[in-house]
Structure formats: C-alpha cells, structure tokens
PDB file of C-alpha atoms in Angstrom:
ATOM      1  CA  UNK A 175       9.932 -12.681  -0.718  1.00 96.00           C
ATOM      2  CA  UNK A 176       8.703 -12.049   3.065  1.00 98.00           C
ATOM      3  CA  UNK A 177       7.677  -8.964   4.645  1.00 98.00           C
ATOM      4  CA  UNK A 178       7.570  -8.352   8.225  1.00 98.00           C
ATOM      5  CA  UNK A 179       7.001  -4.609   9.872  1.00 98.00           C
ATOM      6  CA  UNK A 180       7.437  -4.239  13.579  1.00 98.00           C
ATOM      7  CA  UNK A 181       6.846  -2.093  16.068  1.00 97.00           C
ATOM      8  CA  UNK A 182       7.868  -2.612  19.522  1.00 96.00           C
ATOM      9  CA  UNK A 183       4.296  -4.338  21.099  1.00 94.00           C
ATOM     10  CA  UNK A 184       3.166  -5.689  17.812  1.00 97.00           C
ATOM     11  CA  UNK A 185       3.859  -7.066  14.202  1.00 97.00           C
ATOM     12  CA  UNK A 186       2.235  -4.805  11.737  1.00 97.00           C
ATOM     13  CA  UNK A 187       2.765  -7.048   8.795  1.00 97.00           C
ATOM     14  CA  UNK A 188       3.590 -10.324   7.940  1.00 97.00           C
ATOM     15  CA  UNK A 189       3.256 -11.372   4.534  1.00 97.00           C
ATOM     16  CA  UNK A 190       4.800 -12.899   0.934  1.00 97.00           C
ATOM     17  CA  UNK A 191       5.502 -10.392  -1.148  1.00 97.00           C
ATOM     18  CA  UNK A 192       6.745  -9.543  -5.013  1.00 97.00           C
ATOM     19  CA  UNK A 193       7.756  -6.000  -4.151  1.00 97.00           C
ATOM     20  CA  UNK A 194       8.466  -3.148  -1.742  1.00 98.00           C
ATOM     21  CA  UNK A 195       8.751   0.804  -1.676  1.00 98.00           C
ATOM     22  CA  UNK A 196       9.973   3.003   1.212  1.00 97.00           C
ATOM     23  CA  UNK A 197      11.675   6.438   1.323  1.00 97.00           C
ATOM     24  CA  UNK A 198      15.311   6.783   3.425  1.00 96.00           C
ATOM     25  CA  UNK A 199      17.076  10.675   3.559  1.00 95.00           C
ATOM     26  CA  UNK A 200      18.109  10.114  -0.484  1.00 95.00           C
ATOM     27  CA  UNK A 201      15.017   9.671  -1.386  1.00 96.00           C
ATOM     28  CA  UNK A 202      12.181   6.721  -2.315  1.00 97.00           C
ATOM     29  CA  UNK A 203      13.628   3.118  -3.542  1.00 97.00           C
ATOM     30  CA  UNK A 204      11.944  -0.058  -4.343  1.00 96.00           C
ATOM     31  CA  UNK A 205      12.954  -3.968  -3.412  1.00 97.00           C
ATOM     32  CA  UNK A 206      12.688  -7.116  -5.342  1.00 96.00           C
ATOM     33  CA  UNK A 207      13.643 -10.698  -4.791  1.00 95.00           C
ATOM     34  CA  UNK A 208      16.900 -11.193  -5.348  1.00 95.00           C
ATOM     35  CA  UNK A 209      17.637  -7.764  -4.025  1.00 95.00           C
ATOM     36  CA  UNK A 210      21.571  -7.586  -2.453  1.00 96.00           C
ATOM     37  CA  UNK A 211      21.682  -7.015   1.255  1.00 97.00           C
ATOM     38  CA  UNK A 212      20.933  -3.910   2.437  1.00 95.00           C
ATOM     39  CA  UNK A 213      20.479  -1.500   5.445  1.00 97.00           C
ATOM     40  CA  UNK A 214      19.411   1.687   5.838  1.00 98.00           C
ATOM     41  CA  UNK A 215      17.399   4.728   7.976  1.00 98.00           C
ATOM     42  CA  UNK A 216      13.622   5.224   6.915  1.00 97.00           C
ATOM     43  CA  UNK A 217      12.301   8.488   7.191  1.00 95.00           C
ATOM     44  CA  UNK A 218       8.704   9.014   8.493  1.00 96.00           C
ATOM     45  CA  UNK A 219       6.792   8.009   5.713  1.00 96.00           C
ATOM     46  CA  UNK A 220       4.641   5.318   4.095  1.00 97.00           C
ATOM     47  CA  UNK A 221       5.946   1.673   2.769  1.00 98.00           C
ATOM     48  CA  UNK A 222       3.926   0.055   0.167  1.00 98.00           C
ATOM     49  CA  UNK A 223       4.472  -3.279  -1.346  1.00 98.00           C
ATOM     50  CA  UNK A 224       2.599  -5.846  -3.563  1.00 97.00           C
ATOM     51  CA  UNK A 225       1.710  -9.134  -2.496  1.00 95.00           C
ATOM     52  CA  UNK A 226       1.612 -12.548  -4.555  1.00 94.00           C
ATOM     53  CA  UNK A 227      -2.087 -11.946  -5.628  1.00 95.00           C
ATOM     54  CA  UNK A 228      -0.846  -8.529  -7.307  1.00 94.00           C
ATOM     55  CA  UNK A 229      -2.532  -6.532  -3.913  1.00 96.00           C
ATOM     56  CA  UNK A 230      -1.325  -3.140  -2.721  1.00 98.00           C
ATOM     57  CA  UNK A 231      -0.514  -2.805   0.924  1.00 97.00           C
ATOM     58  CA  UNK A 232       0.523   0.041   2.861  1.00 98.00           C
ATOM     59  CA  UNK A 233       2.007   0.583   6.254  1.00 98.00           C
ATOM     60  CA  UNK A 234       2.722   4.336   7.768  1.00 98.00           C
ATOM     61  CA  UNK A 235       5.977   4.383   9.981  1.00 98.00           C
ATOM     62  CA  UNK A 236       7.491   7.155  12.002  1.00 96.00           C
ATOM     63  CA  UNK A 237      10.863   5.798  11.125  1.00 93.00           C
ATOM     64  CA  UNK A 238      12.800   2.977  11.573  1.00 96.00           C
ATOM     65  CA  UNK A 239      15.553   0.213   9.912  1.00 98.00           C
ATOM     66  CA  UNK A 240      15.122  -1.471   6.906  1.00 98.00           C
ATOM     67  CA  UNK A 241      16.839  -4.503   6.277  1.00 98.00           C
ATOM     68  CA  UNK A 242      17.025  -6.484   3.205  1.00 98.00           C
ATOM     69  CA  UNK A 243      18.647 -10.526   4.084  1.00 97.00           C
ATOM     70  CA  UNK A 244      19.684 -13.116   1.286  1.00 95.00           C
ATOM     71  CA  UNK A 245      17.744 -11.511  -1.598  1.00 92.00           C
ATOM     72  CA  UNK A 246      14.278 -13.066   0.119  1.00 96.00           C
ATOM     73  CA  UNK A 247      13.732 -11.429   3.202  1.00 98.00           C
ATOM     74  CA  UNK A 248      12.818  -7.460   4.666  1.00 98.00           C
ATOM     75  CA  UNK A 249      12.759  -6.716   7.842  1.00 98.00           C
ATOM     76  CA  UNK A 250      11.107  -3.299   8.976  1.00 98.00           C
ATOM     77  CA  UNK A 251      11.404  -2.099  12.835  1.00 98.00           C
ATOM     78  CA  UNK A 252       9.971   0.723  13.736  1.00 97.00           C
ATOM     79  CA  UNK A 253       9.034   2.869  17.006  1.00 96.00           C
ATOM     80  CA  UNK A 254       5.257   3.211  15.870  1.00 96.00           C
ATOM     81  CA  UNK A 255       3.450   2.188  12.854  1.00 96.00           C
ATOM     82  CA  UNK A 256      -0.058   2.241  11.315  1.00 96.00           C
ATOM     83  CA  UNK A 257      -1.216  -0.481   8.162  1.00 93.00           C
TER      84      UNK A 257
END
C-alpha cells in the first residue's frame, strides 16, 4: 500500500506501507490494504504507520483530508506537517 503526506510546499512522506493510524472527530482508526474507499477530516494529531520492513513512522499534522483510493493507496493533505 502507498503513503503519501502533503503539505502545501513539500511532500512529507512517500513510502510503501502495511499499515496506517490517524485520529478524525470520532476518534483514532487504522488502514490496511484492501481497505474500502474512504474520506474523512483529521484532527491535529499524529499519523503513524508501518512500513514493509516492519518500521514505525510518524508524521505530526495540524489537520487535513485523508483519503483512502482502490484499497492500495492514502493520500494525506495537510496545511502544515512535521515527520
């Protein structure tokens, strides 16, 4: 699955991934591959996700949109972020 985070002069991340977390108003949720598509509002907070080699990233964003395409895709946009 392929992460990307962006933020309007830069991408923060751009990697293959086996999972994702990030928190929207209900509350914190987690993506895998196959996931169904999905949109929603992130709160500030920080994403987290696991790469291929097992790895823990993490990303702080002061909001954005989270997009999940085709079950092998997320797309992050947000105003300002820090990995």
């Amino acid at each position: 699955m392929k992460l990307r985070i962006a933020a309007p002069a830069e991408i923060l991340v751009d990697c293959e991934i086996r999972s994702v977390r990030a928190e929207d108003a209900s509350g914190s949720f987690g993506i895998l591959q196959g996931h169904a598509d999905f949109l929603t509002v992130l709160e500030v907070s920080v994403v987290s996700w696991r790469d291929v080699s097992g790895r823990t990233g993490y990303c702080a964003v002061h909001g954005g949109i989270l997009t999940v395409s085709g079950g092998a895709r997320v797309d992050i946009a947000t105003r300002e972020g820090h990995v």
